[in-house]
mmCIF file of C-alpha atoms in Angstrom:
data_model
loop_
_atom_site.group_PDB
_atom_site.id
_atom_site.type_symbol
_atom_site.label_atom_id
_atom_site.label_comp_id
_atom_site.label_asym_id
_atom_site.label_seq_id
_atom_site.Cartn_x
_atom_site.Cartn_y
_atom_site.Cartn_z
ATOM 1 C CA MET A 29 64.503 -66.333 3.321
ATOM 2 C CA LYS A 30 60.828 -68.291 3.486
ATOM 3 C CA PHE A 31 60.647 -66.624 7.071
ATOM 4 C CA THR A 32 61.422 -63.463 5.855
ATOM 5 C CA LYS A 33 59.587 -63.705 2.480
ATOM 6 C CA ASN A 34 55.915 -64.687 4.679
ATOM 7 C CA ILE A 35 56.244 -62.104 7.281
ATOM 8 C CA PHE A 36 56.508 -59.694 4.187
ATOM 9 C CA ILE A 37 53.180 -60.968 2.407
ATOM 10 C CA LEU A 38 51.712 -60.909 6.170
ATOM 11 C CA PHE A 39 52.264 -57.912 6.954
ATOM 12 C CA SER A 40 51.264 -56.483 3.344
ATOM 13 C CA ILE A 41 48.185 -58.465 3.719
ATOM 14 C CA LEU A 42 47.291 -56.422 7.543
ATOM 15 C CA THR A 43 48.260 -53.314 5.882
ATOM 16 C CA PHE A 44 46.223 -53.740 3.095
ATOM 17 C CA VAL A 45 42.732 -54.798 5.592
ATOM 18 C CA THR A 46 43.333 -51.952 7.690
ATOM 19 C CA SER A 47 43.684 -49.525 4.580
ATOM 20 C CA CYS A 48 40.267 -51.186 3.464
ATOM 21 C CA ASP A 49 39.031 -50.583 7.386
ATOM 22 C CA GLU A 50 39.990 -46.632 7.201
ATOM 23 C CA LEU A 51 38.883 -45.837 3.798
ATOM 24 C CA ASP A 52 35.420 -47.326 4.802
ATOM 25 C CA GLU A 53 35.085 -45.044 7.538
ATOM 26 C CA LEU A 54 36.432 -42.259 5.313
ATOM 27 C CA THR A 55 32.657 -42.289 3.646
ATOM 28 C CA GLU A 56 30.853 -42.615 7.026
ATOM 29 C CA ILE A 57 29.348 -39.627 7.960
ATOM 30 C CA ASP A 58 28.133 -38.691 11.575
ATOM 31 C CA ILE A 59 25.057 -36.676 11.588
ATOM 32 C CA THR A 60 24.196 -35.359 14.662
ATOM 33 C CA GLN A 61 20.610 -33.678 15.646
ATOM 34 C CA ASP A 62 18.656 -32.675 18.265
ATOM 35 C CA PHE A 63 15.032 -34.109 17.411
ATOM 36 C CA SER A 64 12.149 -32.439 19.396
ATOM 37 C CA THR A 65 8.338 -32.868 19.639
ATOM 38 C CA THR A 66 5.484 -31.857 21.885
ATOM 39 C CA VAL A 67 2.686 -33.307 23.291
ATOM 40 C CA ASN A 68 -0.214 -31.543 23.865
ATOM 41 C CA VAL A 69 -2.317 -32.328 26.933
ATOM 42 C CA VAL A 70 -5.715 -30.527 26.975
ATOM 43 C CA LEU A 71 -8.265 -31.637 29.309
ATOM 44 C CA GLU A 72 -10.602 -28.840 29.941
ATOM 45 C CA GLU A 73 -13.778 -30.696 31.619
ATOM 46 C CA ASP A 74 -13.676 -30.079 35.329
ATOM 47 C CA SER A 75 -12.767 -33.553 37.211
ATOM 48 C CA GLU A 76 -14.264 -31.668 40.560
ATOM 49 C CA GLY A 77 -11.195 -32.831 42.575
ATOM 50 C CA GLU A 78 -11.005 -36.328 41.256
ATOM 51 C CA PRO A 79 -7.932 -37.910 39.425
ATOM 52 C CA VAL A 80 -7.828 -38.162 35.680
ATOM 53 C CA SER A 81 -5.787 -40.672 33.569
ATOM 54 C CA ILE A 82 -4.019 -39.324 30.812
ATOM 55 C CA THR A 83 -2.062 -41.133 27.285
ATOM 56 C CA GLU A 84 -1.198 -38.992 24.524
ATOM 57 C CA THR A 85 1.333 -39.432 21.589
ATOM 58 C CA SER A 86 3.786 -37.701 19.288
ATOM 59 C CA ILE A 87 6.237 -38.848 16.735
ATOM 60 C CA ILE A 88 10.099 -38.430 16.930
ATOM 61 C CA ASP A 89 11.116 -38.769 12.801
ATOM 62 C CA LEU A 90 14.660 -38.775 11.956
ATOM 63 C CA ALA A 91 13.768 -38.522 8.378
ATOM 64 C CA SER A 92 12.369 -34.885 9.003
ATOM 65 C CA ASN A 93 16.270 -34.453 8.850
ATOM 66 C CA GLN A 94 17.302 -34.292 4.806
ATOM 67 C CA ASP A 95 20.729 -36.094 5.352
ATOM 68 C CA ILE A 96 19.275 -38.841 7.161
ATOM 69 C CA GLN A 97 16.537 -38.943 4.574
ATOM 70 C CA ASP A 98 18.648 -39.235 2.243
ATOM 71 C CA ASN A 99 20.546 -42.205 3.555
ATOM 72 C CA LEU A 100 17.491 -44.430 5.188
ATOM 73 C CA ASP A 101 19.392 -47.374 3.521
ATOM 74 C CA ALA A 102 22.519 -46.554 4.888
ATOM 75 C CA ILE A 103 22.048 -45.947 8.556
ATOM 76 C CA GLU A 104 25.114 -47.942 10.056
ATOM 77 C CA ASP A 105 24.320 -46.928 13.330
ATOM 78 C CA VAL A 106 22.463 -44.759 15.563
ATOM 79 C CA GLN A 107 23.519 -43.180 19.151
ATOM 80 C CA ILE A 108 21.180 -41.697 21.703
ATOM 81 C CA ASN A 109 23.637 -38.743 23.119
ATOM 82 C CA SER A 110 20.326 -37.667 25.579
ATOM 83 C CA ILE A 111 16.741 -37.705 26.067
ATOM 84 C CA THR A 112 15.194 -34.695 27.868
ATOM 85 C CA TYR A 113 11.605 -33.192 28.706
ATOM 86 C CA GLN A 114 10.479 -30.108 29.800
ATOM 87 C CA ILE A 115 6.579 -28.796 30.823
ATOM 88 C CA ASN A 116 5.921 -25.801 29.451
ATOM 89 C CA ASN A 117 2.558 -23.328 28.705
ATOM 90 C CA TYR A 118 0.621 -24.573 31.715
ATOM 91 C CA VAL A 119 -2.851 -23.393 32.608
ATOM 92 C CA GLY A 120 -4.507 -24.811 35.522
ATOM 93 C CA ALA A 121 -4.392 -24.491 39.657
ATOM 94 C CA GLU A 122 -1.153 -24.425 41.241
ATOM 95 C CA ASP A 123 -1.849 -27.886 42.830
ATOM 96 C CA ILE A 124 -2.255 -29.944 39.791
ATOM 97 C CA VAL A 125 0.539 -32.732 40.083
ATOM 98 C CA VAL A 126 1.437 -35.809 37.568
ATOM 99 C CA THR A 127 1.624 -39.113 38.960
ATOM 100 C CA ASN A 128 2.726 -42.793 37.783
ATOM 101 C CA ALA A 129 3.660 -41.220 34.736
ATOM 102 C CA SER A 130 5.865 -42.830 32.215
ATOM 103 C CA LEU A 131 7.247 -41.779 28.411
ATOM 104 C CA ASN A 132 7.472 -44.650 25.982
ATOM 105 C CA PHE A 133 9.333 -44.940 23.394
ATOM 106 C CA ASP A 134 7.926 -47.766 21.282
ATOM 107 C CA THR A 135 8.298 -50.749 23.742
ATOM 108 C CA THR A 136 10.895 -49.032 26.010
ATOM 109 C CA VAL A 137 8.671 -47.731 29.046
ATOM 110 C CA ILE A 138 10.445 -44.667 30.999
ATOM 111 C CA SER A 139 8.760 -43.831 34.604
ATOM 112 C CA VAL A 140 9.166 -40.695 35.295
ATOM 113 C CA ALA A 141 9.081 -39.165 38.963
ATOM 114 C CA ASP A 142 5.855 -36.666 39.742
ATOM 115 C CA ILE A 143 6.076 -33.528 38.721
ATOM 116 C CA ASN A 144 4.144 -30.577 39.972
ATOM 117 C CA LEU A 145 3.150 -29.109 36.837
ATOM 118 C CA LEU A 146 2.981 -25.303 37.734
ATOM 119 C CA GLU A 147 6.296 -25.540 39.480
ATOM 120 C CA SER A 148 8.370 -27.497 36.696
ATOM 121 C CA ASP A 149 6.946 -25.298 34.428
ATOM 122 C CA THR A 150 7.766 -21.543 36.498
ATOM 123 C CA ASN A 151 11.234 -23.032 37.369
ATOM 124 C CA ASN A 152 11.804 -24.001 33.354
ATOM 125 C CA THR A 153 12.835 -27.571 34.662
ATOM 126 C CA VAL A 154 14.431 -29.529 32.430
ATOM 127 C CA TYR A 155 14.617 -33.443 33.205
ATOM 128 C CA THR A 156 17.033 -36.152 31.509
ATOM 129 C CA ILE A 157 16.565 -39.229 31.150
ATOM 130 C CA SER A 158 19.850 -41.086 31.233
ATOM 131 C CA ASP A 159 19.635 -45.100 31.985
ATOM 132 C CA SER A 160 21.695 -46.051 29.352
ATOM 133 C CA ALA A 161 20.073 -49.439 28.667
ATOM 134 C CA GLN A 162 17.149 -47.755 28.039
ATOM 135 C CA LEU A 163 18.710 -44.900 25.607
ATOM 136 C CA ASN A 164 20.540 -47.840 24.042
ATOM 137 C CA ALA A 165 17.074 -49.955 23.277
ATOM 138 C CA ILE A 166 16.088 -46.794 22.012
ATOM 139 C CA ALA A 167 18.481 -46.511 19.197
ATOM 140 C CA ALA A 168 18.253 -49.799 18.316
ATOM 141 C CA TYR A 169 14.699 -49.520 17.793
ATOM 142 C CA LEU A 170 15.882 -46.248 15.501
ATOM 143 C CA GLU A 171 18.436 -48.297 13.459
ATOM 144 C CA ASP A 172 15.588 -50.103 11.777
ATOM 145 C CA ASN A 173 13.058 -47.422 11.683
ATOM 146 C CA SER A 174 13.063 -43.553 10.850
ATOM 147 C CA SER A 175 10.543 -42.633 13.321
ATOM 148 C CA ILE A 176 9.518 -43.962 16.918
ATOM 149 C CA THR A 177 6.096 -43.050 18.727
ATOM 150 C CA VAL A 178 6.268 -41.359 21.932
ATOM 151 C CA THR A 179 3.392 -41.986 24.098
ATOM 152 C CA LEU A 180 2.777 -39.918 27.730
ATOM 153 C CA THR A 181 0.727 -41.792 30.401
ATOM 154 C CA GLY A 182 0.407 -40.875 33.686
ATOM 155 C CA THR A 183 -2.539 -39.577 36.200
ATOM 156 C CA ILE A 184 -3.221 -35.964 36.471
ATOM 157 C CA SER A 185 -4.487 -35.243 40.446
ATOM 158 C CA SER A 186 -7.614 -33.187 39.080
ATOM 159 C CA THR A 187 -8.658 -30.829 35.937
ATOM 160 C CA PRO A 188 -8.945 -28.670 33.906
ATOM 161 C CA ALA A 189 -5.446 -28.463 33.215
ATOM 162 C CA LEU A 190 -3.514 -27.437 30.145
ATOM 163 C CA PHE A 191 -0.088 -27.801 29.566
ATOM 164 C CA ASP A 192 2.975 -29.131 26.701
ATOM 165 C CA VAL A 193 5.383 -31.833 27.300
ATOM 166 C CA ILE A 194 8.737 -30.930 25.243
ATOM 167 C CA ILE A 195 10.621 -33.890 24.604
ATOM 168 C CA SER A 196 14.095 -33.539 22.848
ATOM 169 C CA VAL A 197 16.346 -36.707 22.055
ATOM 170 C CA ASP A 198 19.966 -35.494 20.994
ATOM 171 C CA THR A 199 21.156 -38.001 18.617
ATOM 172 C CA THR A 200 23.883 -39.149 16.399
ATOM 173 C CA VAL A 201 22.888 -40.879 13.329
ATOM 174 C CA THR A 202 26.001 -42.635 11.493
ATOM 175 C CA VAL A 203 25.560 -43.355 7.825
ATOM 176 C CA ASP A 204 27.497 -44.817 5.088
ATOM 177 C CA ALA A 205 27.541 -42.716 1.926
ATOM 178 C CA GLY A 206 29.833 -44.295 0.132
#
């Protein structure tokens, strides 16, 4: 009899704990949004065929979503579903290439392959960052910070050149609304 009573008590405790976890999950809200920013590169001076270094920054701000802003102190998890970038609005010679490029999200450095700017813009090429370690590092940063600075660095083969780099970060933010 005592054994049956102990089993019943243990079962009751396990049921209660499991129910609490399930109730906690009911108060969690997943907010999925694609946060985009545009890095404008404007190099108007003619470098006479000489390479030029570029460094431009922009910011991705999770708090631009009102639901996230209202729950900044209740963020439980940030997941980066994908990061993409593309070249847009290119104006310059047809053979200009960006080399030694990287996209830096805070301290996470993502190396970028060489890009022919005209070809990339004309073909509407969308580049995807798929390294899970890099995506997880960016997500971990965003769990504690509502915004992150994105820095584009690289070398452009010559100028003048004007173009935009559109960066999209598809994100799911879990907040505890209860």
